[in-house]
Tab-separated table of C-alpha atoms and ligand atoms in Angstrom:
chain	number	residue	atom	x	y	z
A	975	MET	CA	-11.344	20.730	2.830
A	976	ASN	CA	-14.560	17.986	2.209
A	977	PHE	CA	-13.932	15.098	0.468
A	978	ASN	CA	-14.933	16.180	-3.070
A	979	THR	CA	-12.633	18.675	-2.827
A	980	ALA	CA	-10.237	17.130	-1.332
A	981	LEU	CA	-10.521	14.838	-4.169
A	982	LEU	CA	-9.594	17.538	-7.074
A	983	HIS	CA	-7.807	19.970	-5.128
A	984	ASN	CA	-6.001	18.428	-2.481
A	985	ASN	CA	-1.817	18.414	-3.278
A	986	PHE	CA	-2.722	19.904	-6.318
A	987	ARG	CA	-2.795	23.949	-6.431
A	988	GLY	CA	-2.160	24.161	-10.634
A	989	ASP	CA	1.060	23.592	-12.010
A	990	THR	CA	2.936	26.996	-11.514
A	991	SER	CA	5.686	26.524	-14.511
A	992	THR	CA	2.884	25.688	-16.828
A	993	GLY	CA	-0.268	27.516	-15.092
A	994	ALA	CA	-2.068	23.810	-16.360
A	995	THR	CA	-4.908	24.301	-13.947
A	996	VAL	CA	-5.020	20.034	-14.108
A	997	VAL	CA	-2.187	17.382	-13.412
A	998	PRO	CA	-0.163	17.401	-16.670
A	999	VAL	CA	0.694	13.435	-17.653
A	1000	CYS	CA	4.237	13.607	-17.416
A	1001	GLN	CA	4.472	10.398	-20.427
A	1002	THR	CA	8.564	10.281	-20.254
A	1003	SER	CA	10.613	7.704	-18.606
A	1004	ALA	CA	13.632	9.920	-17.548
A	1005	PHE	CA	14.556	13.640	-16.756
A	1006	ALA	CA	17.043	15.384	-17.362
A	1007	HIS	CA	19.482	17.432	-15.093
A	1008	GLU	CA	21.600	20.395	-15.283
A	1009	SER	CA	24.669	18.247	-14.838
A	1010	ALA	CA	25.713	14.904	-13.802
A	1011	GLU	CA	25.965	15.405	-10.746
A	1012	LYS	CA	22.764	17.024	-9.899
A	1013	LEU	CA	21.309	13.643	-11.063
A	1014	GLU	CA	23.701	11.521	-9.089
A	1015	ALA	CA	22.241	13.046	-6.673
A	1016	VAL	CA	18.719	12.640	-7.274
A	1017	PHE	CA	19.335	9.452	-8.376
A	1018	ASN	CA	20.122	8.799	-5.083
A	1019	SER	CA	17.896	10.655	-3.255
A	1020	LYS	CA	20.104	13.244	-2.123
A	1021	ALA	CA	18.504	15.867	-3.644
A	1022	PHE	CA	15.005	16.685	-4.839
A	1023	GLY	CA	13.848	15.536	-8.141
A	1024	TYR	CA	12.528	13.654	-10.956
A	1025	ALA	CA	15.591	10.822	-12.496
A	1026	TYR	CA	12.885	7.879	-13.376
A	1027	SER	CA	9.650	7.064	-13.755
A	1028	ARG	CA	9.715	3.464	-12.343
A	1029	ILE	CA	10.230	5.324	-9.215
A	1030	SER	CA	8.698	8.569	-9.351
A	1031	ASN	CA	7.592	10.345	-11.700
A	1032	PRO	CA	5.110	14.189	-11.306
A	1033	THR	CA	1.779	12.427	-12.227
A	1034	VAL	CA	2.093	9.390	-10.599
A	1035	ASP	CA	3.359	11.363	-7.416
A	1036	SER	CA	0.307	13.704	-7.508
A	1037	PHE	CA	-1.587	10.859	-7.990
A	1038	GLU	CA	0.568	9.522	-4.839
A	1039	LYS	CA	-0.612	12.075	-2.629
A	1040	ARG	CA	-4.388	12.680	-3.416
A	1041	MET	CA	-4.739	9.014	-2.400
A	1042	ALA	CA	-2.443	9.390	0.829
A	1043	ALA	CA	-4.468	11.888	1.766
A	1044	LEU	CA	-8.202	10.901	1.086
A	1045	GLU	CA	-7.532	7.738	2.928
A	1046	LYS	CA	-5.194	9.803	5.618
A	1047	GLY	CA	-2.199	8.541	5.189
A	1048	ILE	CA	1.253	9.368	5.290
A	1049	GLY	CA	2.233	8.119	2.004
A	1050	ALA	CA	1.423	6.147	-0.308
A	1051	VAL	CA	3.526	3.882	-3.831
A	1052	ALA	CA	1.309	3.699	-6.779
A	1053	CYS	CA	1.691	0.510	-8.869
A	1054	SER	CA	0.692	-1.026	-12.660
A	1055	SER	CA	-2.449	-2.607	-11.257
A	1056	GLY	CA	-4.248	-3.398	-7.620
A	1057	MET	CA	-2.517	-7.051	-8.169
A	1058	ALA	CA	0.854	-5.595	-8.268
A	1059	ALA	CA	-0.126	-3.319	-5.322
A	1060	VAL	CA	-1.821	-6.201	-3.191
A	1061	THR	CA	1.811	-8.534	-4.571
A	1062	MET	CA	4.164	-5.636	-3.396
A	1063	SER	CA	2.773	-4.881	0.099
A	1064	LEU	CA	2.954	-8.549	1.198
A	1065	LEU	CA	6.356	-9.315	-0.374
A	1066	ASN	CA	7.781	-5.636	1.213
A	1067	ILE	CA	7.232	-7.842	4.670
A	1068	LEU	CA	7.514	-11.831	4.284
A	1069	GLN	CA	9.984	-14.098	3.342
A	1070	SER	CA	10.149	-17.742	2.686
A	1071	GLY	CA	8.242	-19.484	5.673
A	1072	ASP	CA	6.152	-16.454	6.661
A	1073	GLU	CA	2.413	-17.467	6.985
A	1074	ILE	CA	-0.646	-15.105	5.846
A	1075	ILE	CA	-4.432	-15.408	7.110
A	1076	ALA	CA	-6.824	-14.159	4.817
A	1077	GLY	CA	-10.278	-14.349	4.427
A	1078	SER	CA	-11.760	-17.038	1.983
A	1079	GLY	CA	-14.007	-14.604	0.063
A	1080	LEU	CA	-11.411	-12.221	-1.956
A	1081	PHE	CA	-10.987	-11.537	-5.408
A	1082	GLY	CA	-9.722	-14.369	-7.909
A	1083	GLY	CA	-6.064	-12.364	-9.027
A	1084	THR	CA	-5.755	-12.564	-4.756
A	1085	LEU	CA	-6.751	-16.201	-3.851
A	1086	ASP	CA	-4.282	-17.275	-7.200
A	1087	LEU	CA	-1.259	-15.261	-6.274
A	1088	PHE	CA	-1.753	-16.842	-2.673
A	1089	GLU	CA	-1.395	-20.230	-4.628
A	1090	ASP	CA	1.858	-18.511	-6.500
A	1091	LEU	CA	3.610	-17.771	-3.221
A	1092	LYS	CA	3.499	-20.965	-1.661
A	1093	ALA	CA	6.796	-22.047	-4.437
A	1094	PHE	CA	8.493	-19.482	-2.130
A	1095	GLY	CA	7.370	-21.239	0.978
A	1096	ILE	CA	4.638	-18.711	2.295
A	1097	THR	CA	1.850	-20.154	3.171
A	1098	ALA	CA	-1.874	-18.808	3.040
A	1099	LYS	CA	-4.093	-19.841	5.969
A	1100	PHE	CA	-8.197	-19.471	4.823
A	1101	THR	CA	-11.356	-18.258	7.293
A	1102	ASP	CA	-14.288	-18.034	5.434
A	1103	ASP	CA	-15.512	-14.945	8.382
A	1104	VAL	CA	-12.731	-12.875	9.202
A	1105	THR	CA	-13.752	-12.574	12.804
A	1106	PRO	CA	-11.192	-12.503	15.579
A	1107	GLU	CA	-12.836	-15.681	16.565
A	1108	SER	CA	-11.763	-17.433	13.892
A	1109	ILE	CA	-8.625	-15.797	12.811
A	1110	GLU	CA	-7.235	-16.527	16.670
A	1111	PRO	CA	-6.787	-20.346	16.125
A	1112	LEU	CA	-5.040	-20.163	12.957
A	1113	ILE	CA	-1.733	-17.705	14.202
A	1114	THR	CA	1.312	-18.795	14.298
A	1115	ASP	CA	5.071	-17.192	15.135
A	1116	LYS	CA	4.790	-17.947	11.795
A	1117	THR	CA	1.750	-15.256	10.733
A	1118	LYS	CA	3.341	-12.233	9.559
A	1119	ALA	CA	-0.234	-10.846	7.771
A	1120	ILE	CA	-3.542	-10.625	8.337
A	1121	PHE	CA	-5.057	-9.855	4.943
A	1122	ALA	CA	-8.417	-8.978	4.122
A	1123	GLU	CA	-11.149	-7.115	2.125
A	1124	LEU	CA	-13.386	-4.801	4.026
A	1125	ILE	CA	-16.002	-5.607	1.108
A	1126	GLY	CA	-15.263	-8.499	-0.558
A	1127	ASN	CA	-15.361	-8.680	-3.732
A	1128	PRO	CA	-17.479	-10.969	-5.571
A	1129	LYS	CA	-18.936	-11.793	-1.824
A	1130	LEU	CA	-19.204	-8.249	-0.436
A	1131	ASN	CA	-18.509	-9.294	3.266
A	1132	VAL	CA	-17.864	-6.717	5.694
A	1133	VAL	CA	-15.233	-6.869	8.036
A	1134	ASP	CA	-14.858	-5.752	11.552
A	1135	VAL	CA	-11.611	-3.516	11.028
A	1136	LYS	CA	-11.398	-2.652	14.578
A	1137	ALA	CA	-12.206	-5.766	15.804
A	1138	VAL	CA	-9.794	-7.660	13.520
A	1139	ALA	CA	-7.294	-5.334	13.819
A	1140	GLU	CA	-7.004	-5.067	17.609
A	1141	LEU	CA	-6.868	-9.296	17.630
A	1142	ALA	CA	-4.132	-8.690	14.980
A	1143	HIS	CA	-1.845	-6.135	17.579
A	1144	SER	CA	-2.632	-7.866	20.216
A	1145	HIS	CA	-0.069	-10.481	18.630
A	1146	GLY	CA	2.222	-8.216	16.964
A	1147	ILE	CA	0.453	-8.581	13.358
A	1148	PRO	CA	-0.171	-5.925	10.622
A	1149	LEU	CA	-3.365	-6.016	9.200
A	1150	ILE	CA	-3.550	-4.847	5.422
A	1151	ALA	CA	-6.757	-4.084	4.072
A	1152	ASP	CA	-7.800	-4.266	0.927
A	1153	SER	CA	-10.062	-1.592	0.216
A	1154	THR	CA	-11.063	-1.928	-3.630
A	1155	THR	CA	-14.588	-1.717	-2.830
A	1156	ALA	CA	-15.316	0.655	0.085
A	1157	THR	CA	-12.855	3.234	-1.618
A	1158	PRO	CA	-12.060	6.052	1.092
A	1159	TYR	CA	-15.599	7.584	0.380
A	1160	LEU	CA	-17.144	4.761	2.731
A	1161	ILE	CA	-14.597	4.064	5.269
A	1162	HIS	CA	-11.015	5.228	6.320
A	1163	PRO	CA	-9.192	2.276	7.380
A	1164	PHE	CA	-6.997	4.106	9.403
A	1165	GLU	CA	-9.077	5.213	11.978
A	1166	TYR	CA	-10.242	1.663	12.568
A	1167	GLY	CA	-7.011	0.559	13.611
A	1168	ALA	CA	-6.022	-1.138	9.811
A	1169	ASP	CA	-1.969	-0.674	9.118
A	1170	ILE	CA	-1.453	-1.017	5.416
A	1171	VAL	CA	-4.199	-0.121	2.485
A	1172	VAL	CA	-4.153	-1.575	-1.220
A	1173	HIS	CA	-6.561	-0.757	-3.987
A	1174	SER	CA	-7.287	-1.392	-6.983
A	1175	SER	CA	-7.641	1.796	-8.454
A	1176	SER	CA	-8.871	0.420	-12.308
A	1177	LYS	CA	-12.340	0.303	-10.442
A	1178	TYR	CA	-14.420	2.790	-8.794
A	1179	ILE	CA	-10.933	5.001	-7.774
A	1180	ASN	CA	-10.513	5.225	-11.798
A	1181	GLY	CA	-14.110	6.283	-12.204
A	1182	GLY	CA	-13.682	6.240	-15.975
A	1183	GLY	CA	-12.801	2.111	-16.528
A	1184	ASN	CA	-9.890	3.079	-19.177
A	1185	ALA	CA	-6.800	2.534	-16.971
A	1186	ILE	CA	-5.449	-0.306	-14.591
A	1187	SER	CA	-3.098	0.579	-11.868
A	1188	GLY	CA	-3.419	-0.103	-8.262
A	1189	VAL	CA	-1.979	1.874	-4.793
A	1190	ILE	CA	-0.827	1.241	-1.182
A	1191	ILE	CA	-1.402	3.831	1.293
A	1192	ASP	CA	0.847	3.498	4.637
A	1193	SER	CA	-0.630	4.263	7.808
A	1194	GLY	CA	3.008	5.182	9.940
A	1195	SER	CA	1.620	3.237	12.589
A	1196	PHE	CA	3.077	-0.589	12.523
A	1197	LYS	CA	6.826	-0.874	14.017
A	1198	TRP	CA	8.529	-3.395	12.074
A	1199	ASP	CA	10.647	-4.852	14.149
A	1200	ALA	CA	13.807	-5.913	12.171
A	1201	SER	CA	13.939	-9.129	14.275
A	1202	ARG	CA	10.745	-10.053	12.934
A	1203	TYR	CA	10.618	-8.982	9.725
A	1204	PRO	CA	13.949	-9.037	9.024
A	1205	GLY	CA	14.071	-7.539	5.438
A	1206	PHE	CA	13.517	-4.171	7.399
A	1207	LYS	CA	17.383	-4.299	8.508
A	1208	GLY	CA	19.029	-1.173	7.302
A	1209	TYR	CA	15.812	0.603	7.216
A	1210	GLU	CA	15.091	1.527	10.779
A	1211	LYS	CA	16.836	5.158	10.092
A	1212	PHE	CA	13.521	5.502	8.506
A	1213	GLY	CA	11.024	5.388	11.532
A	1214	LYS	CA	7.642	5.819	10.479
A	1215	LEU	CA	8.820	5.665	6.549
A	1216	ALA	CA	10.087	2.647	6.864
A	1217	TYR	CA	7.292	0.447	4.709
A	1218	LEU	CA	6.916	3.283	2.395
A	1219	ALA	CA	10.893	3.503	2.181
A	1220	LYS	CA	11.267	-0.047	1.520
A	1221	LEU	CA	8.339	-0.694	-1.194
A	1222	ARG	CA	9.953	2.499	-2.963
A	1223	ASP	CA	13.386	0.833	-2.537
A	1224	ARG	CA	15.117	3.904	-0.526
A	1225	LYS	CA	18.080	2.527	1.746
A	1226	SER	CA	20.014	5.310	1.210
A	1227	VAL	CA	18.072	8.929	1.956
A	1228	VAL	CA	14.499	9.793	2.101
B	217	PLP	C1	-10.161	-5.737	-9.240
B	217	PLP	C2	-8.962	-5.811	-7.935
B	217	PLP	C3	-7.975	-6.428	-7.509
B	217	PLP	C4	-6.985	-6.622	-8.389
B	217	PLP	O1	-6.762	-5.294	-9.538
B	217	PLP	P1	-5.996	-4.903	-10.715
B	217	PLP	O2	-6.199	-3.811	-10.791
B	217	PLP	O3	-7.009	-5.519	-11.505
B	217	PLP	O4	-4.977	-5.429	-10.739
B	217	PLP	C5	-8.075	-6.818	-6.425
B	217	PLP	N1	-8.894	-6.675	-5.319
B	217	PLP	C6	-9.873	-6.671	-5.226
B	217	PLP	C7	-11.069	-6.591	-4.373
B	217	PLP	C8	-10.542	-5.888	-6.688
B	217	PLP	O5	-11.614	-5.690	-6.756
């Protein structure tokens, strides 16, 4: 399946219950089940199904699967905006005392977020050019993430993903890439070593400029060691899916 076909058909073969040929919009907060026991099982992730749209919803699920397929990731979590995606991609792994290293030419909302995170004890260190040479001197024991926009908005500066990912991994640090401006049409950041990709899908991915949304996609390749990332305690059993399980807040079962 090539790019244009995958855009339309990946993970979606029509709705078998209604015959709809495009993804129906399920505009509902909650989902009914035949018994309280079934609902409880779904709610506790012990049975497949939908319970509440903040956690999952067939329309959102279809978008997440499609984005994961386009980025060649193991899964995705959709968010209410690109800023929600950027924020949650970091808060899912960080705690007070941690440091982030980031490019300085970032989207304004992300720069504001990094300023706001100071109040929670999370510090961002900035580098004008996101290169291994400029990042390495900024790395400390507290560095828990490197964050870069692959094509910066607004400067359009381009990051050498492979070189930066290699440096990050040599220090046991994940690379979180904001690929909003690049889109999966231009690059698959996971093929060059990025660990997590975020998008503001309000931009090219929406395409029509009529809705705000964001998405976080996981490569599944970073090992979230709970001794370095204490929030992952209890999530080890999810293996490669630990980051996504934590993000969706599913401690019990997949
Ligand atoms: C727009 C944008 C965001 C924020 O996304 P919203 O959907 O506006 O919240 C984040 N990163 C980049 C690179 C953007 O262009």
